[in-house]
Structure formats: C-alpha cells, structure tokens
XYZ file of C-alpha atoms in Angstrom:
418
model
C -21.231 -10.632 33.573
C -21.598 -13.974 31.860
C -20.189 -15.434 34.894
C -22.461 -13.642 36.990
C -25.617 -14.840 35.230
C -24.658 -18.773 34.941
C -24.334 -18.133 38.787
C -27.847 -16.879 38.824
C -29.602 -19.837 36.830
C -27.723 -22.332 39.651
C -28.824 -20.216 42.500
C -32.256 -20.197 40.990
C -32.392 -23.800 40.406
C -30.928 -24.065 43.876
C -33.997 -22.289 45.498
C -36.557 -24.483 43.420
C -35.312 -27.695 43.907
C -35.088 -26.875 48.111
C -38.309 -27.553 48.325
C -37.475 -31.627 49.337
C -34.544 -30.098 51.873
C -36.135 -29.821 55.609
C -37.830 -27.141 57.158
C -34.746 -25.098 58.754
C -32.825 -25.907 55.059
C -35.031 -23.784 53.332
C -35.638 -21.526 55.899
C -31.731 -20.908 55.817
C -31.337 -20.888 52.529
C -34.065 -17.727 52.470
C -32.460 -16.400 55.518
C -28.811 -16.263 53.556
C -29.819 -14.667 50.632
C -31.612 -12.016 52.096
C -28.629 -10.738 54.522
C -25.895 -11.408 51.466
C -28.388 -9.018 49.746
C -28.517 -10.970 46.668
C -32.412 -12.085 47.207
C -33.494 -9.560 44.472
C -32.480 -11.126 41.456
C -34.879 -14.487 42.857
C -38.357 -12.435 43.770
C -40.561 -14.683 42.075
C -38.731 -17.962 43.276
C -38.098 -16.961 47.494
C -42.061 -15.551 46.761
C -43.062 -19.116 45.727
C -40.953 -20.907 48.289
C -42.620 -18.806 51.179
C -45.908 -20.127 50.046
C -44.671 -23.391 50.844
C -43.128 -22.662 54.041
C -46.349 -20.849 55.180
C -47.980 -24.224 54.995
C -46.232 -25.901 57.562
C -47.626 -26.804 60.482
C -44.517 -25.471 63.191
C -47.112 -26.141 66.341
C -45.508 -30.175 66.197
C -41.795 -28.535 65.907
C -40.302 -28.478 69.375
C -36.770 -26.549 67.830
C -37.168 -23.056 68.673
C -34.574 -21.965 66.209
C -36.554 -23.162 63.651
C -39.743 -21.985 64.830
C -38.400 -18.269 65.584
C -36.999 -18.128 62.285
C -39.684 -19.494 60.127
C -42.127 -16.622 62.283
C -39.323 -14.052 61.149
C -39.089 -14.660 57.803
C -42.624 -14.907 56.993
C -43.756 -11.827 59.148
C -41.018 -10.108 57.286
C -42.721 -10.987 53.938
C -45.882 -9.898 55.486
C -47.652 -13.151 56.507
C -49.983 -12.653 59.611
C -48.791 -15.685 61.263
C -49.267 -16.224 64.616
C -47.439 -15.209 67.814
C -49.400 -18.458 69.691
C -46.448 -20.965 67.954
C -44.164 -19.380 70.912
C -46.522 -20.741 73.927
C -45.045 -23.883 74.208
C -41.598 -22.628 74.870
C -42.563 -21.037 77.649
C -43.248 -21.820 81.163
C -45.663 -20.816 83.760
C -43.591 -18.172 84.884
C -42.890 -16.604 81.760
C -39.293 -17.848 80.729
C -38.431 -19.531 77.470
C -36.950 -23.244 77.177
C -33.006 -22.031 76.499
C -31.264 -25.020 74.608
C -28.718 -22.439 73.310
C -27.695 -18.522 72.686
C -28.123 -18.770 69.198
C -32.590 -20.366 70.042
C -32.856 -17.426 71.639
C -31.170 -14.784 69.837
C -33.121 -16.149 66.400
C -36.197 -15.284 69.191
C -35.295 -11.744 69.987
C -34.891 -10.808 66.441
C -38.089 -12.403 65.486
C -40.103 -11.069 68.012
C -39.311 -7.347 67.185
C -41.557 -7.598 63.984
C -44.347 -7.758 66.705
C -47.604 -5.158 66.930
C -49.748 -3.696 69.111
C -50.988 -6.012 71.858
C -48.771 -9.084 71.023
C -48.270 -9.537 74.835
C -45.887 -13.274 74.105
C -44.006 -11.015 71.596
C -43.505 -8.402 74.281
C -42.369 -11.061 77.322
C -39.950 -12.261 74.601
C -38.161 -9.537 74.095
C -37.497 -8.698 77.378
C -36.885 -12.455 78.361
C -33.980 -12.708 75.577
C -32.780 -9.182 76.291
C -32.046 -10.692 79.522
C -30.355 -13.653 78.922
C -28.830 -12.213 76.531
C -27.115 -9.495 78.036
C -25.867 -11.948 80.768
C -24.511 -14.733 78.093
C -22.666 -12.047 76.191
C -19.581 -12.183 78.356
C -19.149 -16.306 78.089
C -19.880 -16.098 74.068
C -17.049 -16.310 71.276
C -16.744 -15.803 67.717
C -19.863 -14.721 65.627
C -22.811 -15.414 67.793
C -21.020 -13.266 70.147
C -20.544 -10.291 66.886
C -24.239 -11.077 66.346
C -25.479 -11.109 69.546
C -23.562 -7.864 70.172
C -25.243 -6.741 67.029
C -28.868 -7.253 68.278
C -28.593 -5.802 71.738
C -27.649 -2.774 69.896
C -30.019 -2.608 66.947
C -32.321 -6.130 66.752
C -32.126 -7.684 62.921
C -35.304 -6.410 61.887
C -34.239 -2.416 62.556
C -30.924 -2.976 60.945
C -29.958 -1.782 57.203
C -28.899 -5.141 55.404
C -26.868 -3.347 52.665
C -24.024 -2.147 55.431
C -23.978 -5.385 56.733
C -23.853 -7.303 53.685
C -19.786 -7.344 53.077
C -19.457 -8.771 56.945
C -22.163 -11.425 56.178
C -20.044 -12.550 53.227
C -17.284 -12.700 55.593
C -19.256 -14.803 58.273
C -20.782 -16.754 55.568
C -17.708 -18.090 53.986
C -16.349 -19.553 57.582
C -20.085 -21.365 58.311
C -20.182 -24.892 57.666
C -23.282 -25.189 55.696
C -22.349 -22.697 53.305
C -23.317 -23.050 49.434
C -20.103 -21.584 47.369
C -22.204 -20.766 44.499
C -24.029 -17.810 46.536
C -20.966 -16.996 48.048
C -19.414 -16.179 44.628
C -22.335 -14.789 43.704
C -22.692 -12.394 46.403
C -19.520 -11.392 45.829
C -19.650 -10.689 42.474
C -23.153 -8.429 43.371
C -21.177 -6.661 46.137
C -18.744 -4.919 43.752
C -21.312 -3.371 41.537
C -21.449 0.168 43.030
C -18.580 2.116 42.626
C -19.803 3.740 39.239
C -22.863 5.394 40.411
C -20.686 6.912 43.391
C -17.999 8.569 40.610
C -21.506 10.039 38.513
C -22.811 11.817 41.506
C -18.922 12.648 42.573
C -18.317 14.576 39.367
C -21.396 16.496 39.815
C -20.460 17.964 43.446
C -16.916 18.202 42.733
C -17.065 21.500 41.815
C -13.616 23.272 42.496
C -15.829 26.415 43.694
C -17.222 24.138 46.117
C -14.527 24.419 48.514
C -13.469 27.455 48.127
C -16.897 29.518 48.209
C -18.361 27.328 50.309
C -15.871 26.519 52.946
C -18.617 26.824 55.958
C -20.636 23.782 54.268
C -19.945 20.221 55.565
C -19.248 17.987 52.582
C -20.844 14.899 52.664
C -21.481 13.782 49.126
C -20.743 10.235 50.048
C -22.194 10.095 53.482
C -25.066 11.069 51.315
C -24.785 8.204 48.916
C -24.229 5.748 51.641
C -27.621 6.548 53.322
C -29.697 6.522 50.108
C -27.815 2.943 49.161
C -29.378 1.842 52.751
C -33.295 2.912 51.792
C -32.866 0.826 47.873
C -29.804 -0.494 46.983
C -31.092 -3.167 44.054
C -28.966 -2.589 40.771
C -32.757 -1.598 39.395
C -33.316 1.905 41.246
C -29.770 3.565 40.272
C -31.844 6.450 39.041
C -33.486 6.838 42.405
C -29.957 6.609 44.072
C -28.686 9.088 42.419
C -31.505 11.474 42.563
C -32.199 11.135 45.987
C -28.345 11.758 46.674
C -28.408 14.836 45.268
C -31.571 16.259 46.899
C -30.037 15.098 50.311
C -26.670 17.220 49.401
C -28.462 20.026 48.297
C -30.750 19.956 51.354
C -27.437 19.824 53.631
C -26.094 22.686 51.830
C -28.593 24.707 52.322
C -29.284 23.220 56.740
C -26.008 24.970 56.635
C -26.561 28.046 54.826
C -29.607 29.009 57.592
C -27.905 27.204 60.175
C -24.983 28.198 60.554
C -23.309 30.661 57.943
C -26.362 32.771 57.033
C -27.802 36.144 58.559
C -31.525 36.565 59.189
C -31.775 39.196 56.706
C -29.859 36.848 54.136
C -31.834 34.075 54.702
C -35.351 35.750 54.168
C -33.839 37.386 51.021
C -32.733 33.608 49.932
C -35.847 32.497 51.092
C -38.041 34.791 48.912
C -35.307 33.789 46.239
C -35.812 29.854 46.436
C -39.786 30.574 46.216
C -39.923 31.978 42.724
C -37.279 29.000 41.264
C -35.998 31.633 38.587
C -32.450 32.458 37.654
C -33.229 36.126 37.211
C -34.202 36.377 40.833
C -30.693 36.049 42.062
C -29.470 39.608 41.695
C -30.561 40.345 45.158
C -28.642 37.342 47.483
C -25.080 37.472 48.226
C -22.159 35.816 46.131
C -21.767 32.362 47.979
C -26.247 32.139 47.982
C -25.782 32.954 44.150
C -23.779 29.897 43.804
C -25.521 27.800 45.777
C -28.912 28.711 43.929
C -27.391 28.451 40.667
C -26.406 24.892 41.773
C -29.646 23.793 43.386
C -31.348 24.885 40.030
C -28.718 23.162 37.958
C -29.753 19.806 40.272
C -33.082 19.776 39.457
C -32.631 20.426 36.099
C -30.711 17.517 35.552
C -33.104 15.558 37.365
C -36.131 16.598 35.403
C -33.851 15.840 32.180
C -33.457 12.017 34.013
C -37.053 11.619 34.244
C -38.427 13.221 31.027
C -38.455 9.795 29.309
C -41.434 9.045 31.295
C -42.770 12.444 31.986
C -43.095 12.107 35.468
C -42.678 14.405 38.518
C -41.997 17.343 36.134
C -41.579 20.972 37.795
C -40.315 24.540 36.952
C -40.327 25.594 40.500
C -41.105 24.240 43.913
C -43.741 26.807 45.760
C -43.404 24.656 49.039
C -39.803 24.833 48.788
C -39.885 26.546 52.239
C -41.977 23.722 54.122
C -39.153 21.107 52.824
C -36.079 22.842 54.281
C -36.804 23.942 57.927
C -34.467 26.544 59.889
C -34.220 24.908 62.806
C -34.996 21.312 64.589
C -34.944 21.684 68.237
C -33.661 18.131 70.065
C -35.876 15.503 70.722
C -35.540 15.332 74.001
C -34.992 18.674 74.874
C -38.219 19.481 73.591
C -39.994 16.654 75.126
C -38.202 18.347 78.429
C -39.227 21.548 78.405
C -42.906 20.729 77.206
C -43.671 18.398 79.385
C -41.343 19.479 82.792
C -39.378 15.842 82.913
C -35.989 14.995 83.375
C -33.852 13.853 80.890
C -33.886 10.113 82.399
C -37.848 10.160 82.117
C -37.768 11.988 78.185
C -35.121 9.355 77.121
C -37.757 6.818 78.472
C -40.492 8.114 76.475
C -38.832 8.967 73.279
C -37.842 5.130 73.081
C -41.458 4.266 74.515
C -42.891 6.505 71.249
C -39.751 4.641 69.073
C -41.057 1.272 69.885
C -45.086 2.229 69.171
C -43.884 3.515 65.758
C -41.791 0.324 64.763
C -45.229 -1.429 65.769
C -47.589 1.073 63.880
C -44.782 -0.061 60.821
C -44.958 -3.629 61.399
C -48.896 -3.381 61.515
C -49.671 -1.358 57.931
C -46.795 -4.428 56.988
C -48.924 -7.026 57.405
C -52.485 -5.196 56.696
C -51.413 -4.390 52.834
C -52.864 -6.468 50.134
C -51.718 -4.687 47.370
C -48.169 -5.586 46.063
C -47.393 -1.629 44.763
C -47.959 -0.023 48.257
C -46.145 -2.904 49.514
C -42.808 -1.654 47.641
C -43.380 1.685 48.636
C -44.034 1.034 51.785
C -40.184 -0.969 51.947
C -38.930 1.605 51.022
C -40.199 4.284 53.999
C -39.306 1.276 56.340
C -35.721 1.658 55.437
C -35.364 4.884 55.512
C -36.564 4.406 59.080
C -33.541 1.968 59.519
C -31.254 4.467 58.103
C -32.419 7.160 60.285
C -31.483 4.323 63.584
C -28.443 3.189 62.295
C -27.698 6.893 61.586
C -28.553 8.800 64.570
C -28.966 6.028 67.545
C -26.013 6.106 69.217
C -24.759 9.004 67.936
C -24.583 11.373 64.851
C -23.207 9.560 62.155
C -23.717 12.078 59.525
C -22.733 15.405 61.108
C -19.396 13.578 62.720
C -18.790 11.136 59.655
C -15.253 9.878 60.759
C -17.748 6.984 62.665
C -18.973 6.119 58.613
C -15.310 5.704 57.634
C -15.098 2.117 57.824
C -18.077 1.242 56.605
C -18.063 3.276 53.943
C -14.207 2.356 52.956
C -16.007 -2.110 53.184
C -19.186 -0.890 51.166
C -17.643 1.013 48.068
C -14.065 0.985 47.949
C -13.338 -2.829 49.234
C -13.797 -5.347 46.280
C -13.881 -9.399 46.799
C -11.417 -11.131 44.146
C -12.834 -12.937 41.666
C -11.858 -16.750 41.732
C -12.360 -17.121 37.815
C-alpha cells in the first residue's frame, strides 16, 4: 500500500505538469488512464486538465487522430463540443482523408458518442465502418485486436473494467508508455479478489446445491456484471449489494421459470408480498428455503446501510412488479406485433438500439449538475453490461463464454516488481 500511494503522488504530479506536453500528449495521457481504469484516484486533476484541453482551438489541427480523440474524450466528460471540427476531413463526396487505420478507427469510436441529428457523426460511422471492415484483413498486431474490437462493440459501448487487464498487456508493449502507470495499474488491478470471497461465503450454502439443484448458479457471473456498472475501490458496498439482489433475482427467474407450478408460484407470490417469516408455512420445502434466504439477504443489507439510515424496509409491497414471470424475445415480439420478418425486426431492434445510445449521449451532455451526472454513469454502464452481456449471445445463461474473462479479471494477478 505504501508503494501504491508514492505511485499515486508521481502519477498525479505526472498529470499536472502535462500541461507544457503537446496536444495529443495529454490527450494520451487522459486516454491511458481511463482504459487502465486507474483514472479514479486523479478526478480532480484529469477534471482540471480537460478544462485546458477544451480550450484549444483543433479547427488549425489538420491530424485527425488528434482531432477524433480530443472530440472523444471531451464528449465523454460531457463537453458539447462540436461535430463541425470533422468537416475538413472530408470531401465533397462524403469520404474522410485516410492517412492511416488507426485516424480512422480513433474516428469511429469518437463518433458513436453522437446525438440526434449529428448528420457528419452519422456519415462517419458508416464511412469508417467501411474502411474498416475492408482494412481488417491486411492489419496486424493490436490495431488489428482493436479494430476487431470496435466493429464488434465501438469504445464508447464497451465496459472498461473487462478490458482493463488486456490494456495493461497492450500498454506495456507501446512505445510511449510511462512505467509508473503501468505499475500502478497493476497494482489497482489486483484489488478485488476479497469482495468476491465475502459474497462467496454468503451463497455457498451447502443446501444450495442440494435443494436447489434446478437453479443456475451464477454467484460470480453475478459479481462480474455488477464490477462492470462501478468498479472504483469506493462503492464495494454497492458491489456487494447489488450482487446479491441480482442472485436472488436469478433464483427466483428460475423458481417461476422453470421449476415452479402455477399453483406454487401464486402461493410464493402471495408469500413474497407480506415479507414475513411466519408466512412460509404454506409454500413448499425448496420455496421455504429460498424465502428464508431472500429475507436473510435483505436483512443483511439493511444491517450494511443502517449507519446512514438509508433505504430502510421491512417488506417490499412491489416485490411482484420487480421479478416478472416471463420476458418474451425481443424480436419475437416485435414479429408477431408488427407482422415482419425476422431480417426486418433485427433491423429495427438495432434501429431502436442506436436512438437509445443517442437519447444517452444527449441527457450526457444536457446535465449541469455533477450528482445526476454520477448517477447517470452509472445507468450508462449498466447499459454496457447489458451489450457486452447479451449482444452476441447470452453470456449469463451459457457462462462457459465468461470463463476467460472472468479467470483475467479476478483470479489472474500481475507480479509485483518491488
């Protein structure tokens, strides 16, 4: 730990004194910090290093790279800066100046923080998609793994704290890398492993298995998906909390979806609505358990909060609003309701996917107030969760495509050099 904080004044002094490095130095230096997931512990420093950067005047820079990623980073910290600084990069019909993959992959992430009626933002994306998709083939070594990356979920939709192992990884072999973030980011990386044995002990229950054989168990799935919506050292309460509500609420998707009865499930039902030990008596054995256990959970998580006296609750009366029986498929719902076919729903769904990501980026940038602001980070990665979780396929339900990344993000430790 005393290592860890002497790392933290240098990296501090590090981002103060940038401010004499060029444009794209500083821009960088933001740009690493945030996807090693160590820009946290420098809020007020990256904050006052932004207001500099916001300053300059990128209509005279004719580097794209630059450009694209001083748009990105400041739309990311929600500065309404223009999409005009792209015009003179293109041409009259539409196409960007290409000097290299890596100008125009900086341009198709930045361009996906765009919002309604950004029309340059809009021709970007579809220009890079393009040429990116074609260069993929002829492309080696990272840009290739990031380009790959981006066609499949653009930098702005993606969860940083999965990636942030890999980034170490690529960060170490880049030329211009700084070895005290490095270590640093390191160090930060293996902090999480405790948390994961607290909530561990908690589901563990040797009845679990055995009672409950029908349930999937997903405890760390679980974890992993509420480390992607806050993973700062500061919210381990939240983690924790949230990890259990998502197990219980699993439990219980596959108490009324799959194991259940009707008639058990509107007696459980009826149970779960008066939150009271005594009402028990009536639900089979395994639905005892379970209650007993969803009532132990929020127990302990009233006990967590009582210091502050917030959120308190002896029962939940909308209980039955938060766990729903059944959710039909997206798209076969969109089929049936509106007579399609599954090419023209799958159109539509990622037509409605985009307009949401630009109804996000637009409250973004519209909030003045720095408390909704944090909030409001918090519902966009949850969002990112949800893409990374259920995009390509169901990560959750068939967890064996989690393995890996859950084996890099919380059993795989980086070596300390001191």
């Amino acid at each position: 730990m005393i290592r860890l904080e002497k790392l933290k004044e240098e990296v501090a002094t590090m981002i103060t004194s940038s401010i004499a490095c060029s444009l794209l130095e500083r821009l960088q230096l933001v740009d690493a910090l945030e996807r090693l997931c160590v820009d946290h512990l420098f809020e007020e420093q990256i904050n006052d290093l932004l207001v500099q950067i916001s300053s300059t005047n990128v209509m005279d820079c004719d580097d794209l790279h630059t450009v694209a990623l001083w748009f990105y980073l400041l739309r990311k910290h929600g500065y309404r800066v223009s999409q005009d600084v792209f015009v003179k990069f293109k041409d009259e019909g539409g196409c960007f100046a290409v000097n290299s993959p890596r100008d125009i992959l900086t341009l198709y992430n930045a361009a996906y923080l765009g919002t309604h009626g950004e029309i340059i933002l809009v021709e970007a994306i579809s220009f890079a998609k393009r040429y990116l998709e074609s260069t993929l083939p002829n492309l080696e070594g990272l840009l290739a793994h990031e380009t790959k990356c981006a066609l499949s979920i653009p930098l702005p939709r993606r969860v940083r704290i999965y990636e942030a192992k890999d980034h170490i990884l690529t960060y170490e072999k880049e030329h211009a890398t700084h070895e005290v973030i490095l270590e640093l980011a390191k160090l930060s990386s293996n902090i999480m492993q405790l948390e994961l044995k607290i909530i561990s002990r908690w589901w563990k229950d040797p009845q679990v298995e055995s009672r409950l054989s029908f349930a999937r168990d997903r405890i760390v799935e679980c974890y992993f998906w509420i480390v992607g919506v806050y993973f700062e050292p500061k919210h381990s309460r939240g983690r924790i909390i949230l990890t259990m509500v998502i197990a219980i609420v699993t439990l219980l998707d596959d108490i009324y979806d799959i194991y259940g009865s009707t008639e058990e499930s509107e007696v459980f039902t009826r149970c779960m609505e008066r939150w009271d030990r005594k009402a028990a008596h009536d639900i089979p054995e395994y639905m005892k358990f379970v209650y007993e256990k969803v009532l132990d959970a929020y127990e302990y998580i009233e006990d967590l909060l009582a210091d502050e006296e917030k959120f308190r609750m002896s029962y939940l009366r909308n209980f039955r609003e938060q766990v729903e029986l059944h959710v039909a498929p997206t798209i076969g719902s969109y089929m049936k309701e509106h007579n399609v076919s599954v090419e023209n729903a799958c159109e539509k769904i990622k037509e409605l996917i985009e307009d949401t990501w630009k109804d996000f980026n637009h409250e973004w940038l519209t909030l003045a107030n720095v408390q909704p602001k944090q909030l409001l980070e918090r519902i966009f990665n949850l969002a990112r969760t949800m893409e990374f979780m259920y995009k390509h396929d169901d990560k959750f339900t068939n967890c064996q495509n989690l393995k890996d990344r859950i084996h890099s993000l919380f059993v795989e430790t980086f070596a300390s050099t001191y």
